[in-house]
Amino acid sequence: MSVPENKPRWDNTSWYVGKRVYLWLIKYIIKTINYFVGSDEPGTAACPNAFFHCTNAGHKPKEIPTSWVNDGICDCCDTSDEYNSSSDCVNNCIELGRRAREEAIRKKELLAKGYNLRVELGKQGKQKKEEYKAYLEKLRKEYEETQKVKEEKEEMKKEAEEKEKVALEKYKVEEDDKKHQQEELDVLRHRQEEKVNAENAFNTLDKNEDGILTVDELQQCLKFDQNRDGVVSKDEAMLFLQMKEEMEYEEFISTGWMIMKPIYMMDITSAPETPVVHSSSEEVARKEDHHIQEDNQHEEPVEGDSSENEIYHPPINEDDLDKEEFDDENPHPQVQEDEQKPPEKQEPKYDEETQKIIDAANEAREEFSKAEKEYKRISDEIGNTEQVLEVDFGPNEEFFTLKGQCFEITDREYTYSLCPFDRTSQRPKDDGSETNLGRWGRWVGPEENKYSKMKYEGGVTCWNGPARSVIVNLQCGVQNILTSASEPSRCEYLFEFTTPAMCFTPLSQMDETEHVHTEL
């Protein structure tokens, strides 16, 4: 062996030994690495961290831990993992491969169909979005028009109300005067009633009719028995005479009655029958008539006037009796006739010119109210439409068609509802009130698959817990179906939903590496 030109200045033996040590060291390092990865014992169970390769001819190859080799369980469909065991394994790779290929073809067809449906949904979504944009432009034009109409109607209303205010001012003064006069009349009527009640009470208590109330006279009225011992004491009587022995008529009317009234009128106001109250004028007239009759009895009769002083009794006949019986049956025929009369037509409250002004003001108010309602309706509709157009319905608007639809699924206890881009809810299976689980929030999928998850939040707050929320996992499918609903955590729900809008991969871009190996 020739020594290289740059060989250090030592003998051939030393150079040979160094080379051998270097090669040994390299082999040691490689063997150590193989020990830890198990590559030094391929296809055996010697290394627990290694893997055994199943060829599985006719089906997919498979890697299994070497600890599964010869464990009595058939893990490889070609039975190669149990080459040294007593297990009676059957090679069924051909059958499994056939089924897998059929399933792969079916899945591929579904994915292709779903993608085609997604393309169609994208077209519909874009068209729908354009319709919303056109509708928004139309609403904005209507908004400007209704705003002008509302302002015009408001100005007309102000003018009409100003005229109405001026026209009604004089009537307001008259009504205030009438109201004031009525109040004064009510006060006078009340005073008159109080005076009549006081006179009646005085006349009743004044037993000897001498115009003076005494203690003895009040002691005869048990109403003034304050301690309810069955006797009106002198002190009790004097209490209502302002601690006096007696009280004259004028003083009683002016001051005494106010003290006595609450006690004296207590039984009268609570009695079922209302006592007949005679006014003072009627009482005076009655007394005057009594005195006149007495005077006439003492006067000497005048000749020729005997027939005038005699009391005439008309003869009673059967016709009169029948008439009296008829009158008993209908004692107030005139009243019934009055009741049958139609009600009199009330006079108009305002004159014709004033009434026209009032009617015009009412019409102006009504027109303004209609214009204001229309203005508010269009304003709200613009807000709702703008809110819809701000939603992310996918890269090609393929999720747009889901808005306005609702999907349900029922388990043993509840019926769950998903209204995409709106709300989620649950209600008891056997009827009951609906519980809001959350309203549309945002997309929460990972960056590489953003549209795979929806989040609905702000639902009804759980007792002593957080507000309810829902995560919706979306998967590719040929139909829009809510496939499952669960509550993995308290007040946090999980929905599974399939839709063609999630079928993003076209047939030409499907991974060709997913094909099934058919080598035998």
Short mmCIF file of C-alpha atoms in Angstrom, two decimals, residues 205 207-208 212-221 224 232-234 237-238 241 244-246:
data_model
loop_
_atom_site.label_atom_id
_atom_site.label_comp_id
_atom_site.label_asym_id
_atom_site.label_seq_id
_atom_site.Cartn_x
_atom_site.Cartn_y
_atom_site.Cartn_z
CA LEU A 205 -131.06 66.74 69.05
CA LYS A 207 -135.77 67.87 71.95
CA ASN A 208 -137.61 70.86 73.41
CA ILE A 212 -130.47 75.60 72.19
CA LEU A 213 -128.61 72.30 72.58
CA THR A 214 -127.90 71.32 76.16
CA VAL A 215 -125.83 68.64 77.87
CA ASP A 216 -129.01 66.84 78.94
CA GLU A 217 -130.23 66.66 75.35
CA LEU A 218 -126.91 65.21 74.08
CA GLN A 219 -126.91 62.66 76.93
CA GLN A 220 -130.11 61.24 75.46
CA CYS A 221 -128.26 60.30 72.20
CA PHE A 224 -121.92 60.18 71.89
CA VAL A 232 -123.41 59.24 77.76
CA SER A 233 -121.64 61.01 80.60
CA LYS A 234 -121.64 64.75 81.12
CA ALA A 237 -121.65 65.38 76.07
CA MET A 238 -119.68 68.56 76.84
CA LEU A 241 -120.40 71.25 72.95
CA LYS A 244 -119.87 74.18 77.38
CA GLU A 245 -123.18 73.51 79.10
CA GLU A 246 -125.19 74.57 76.06
#
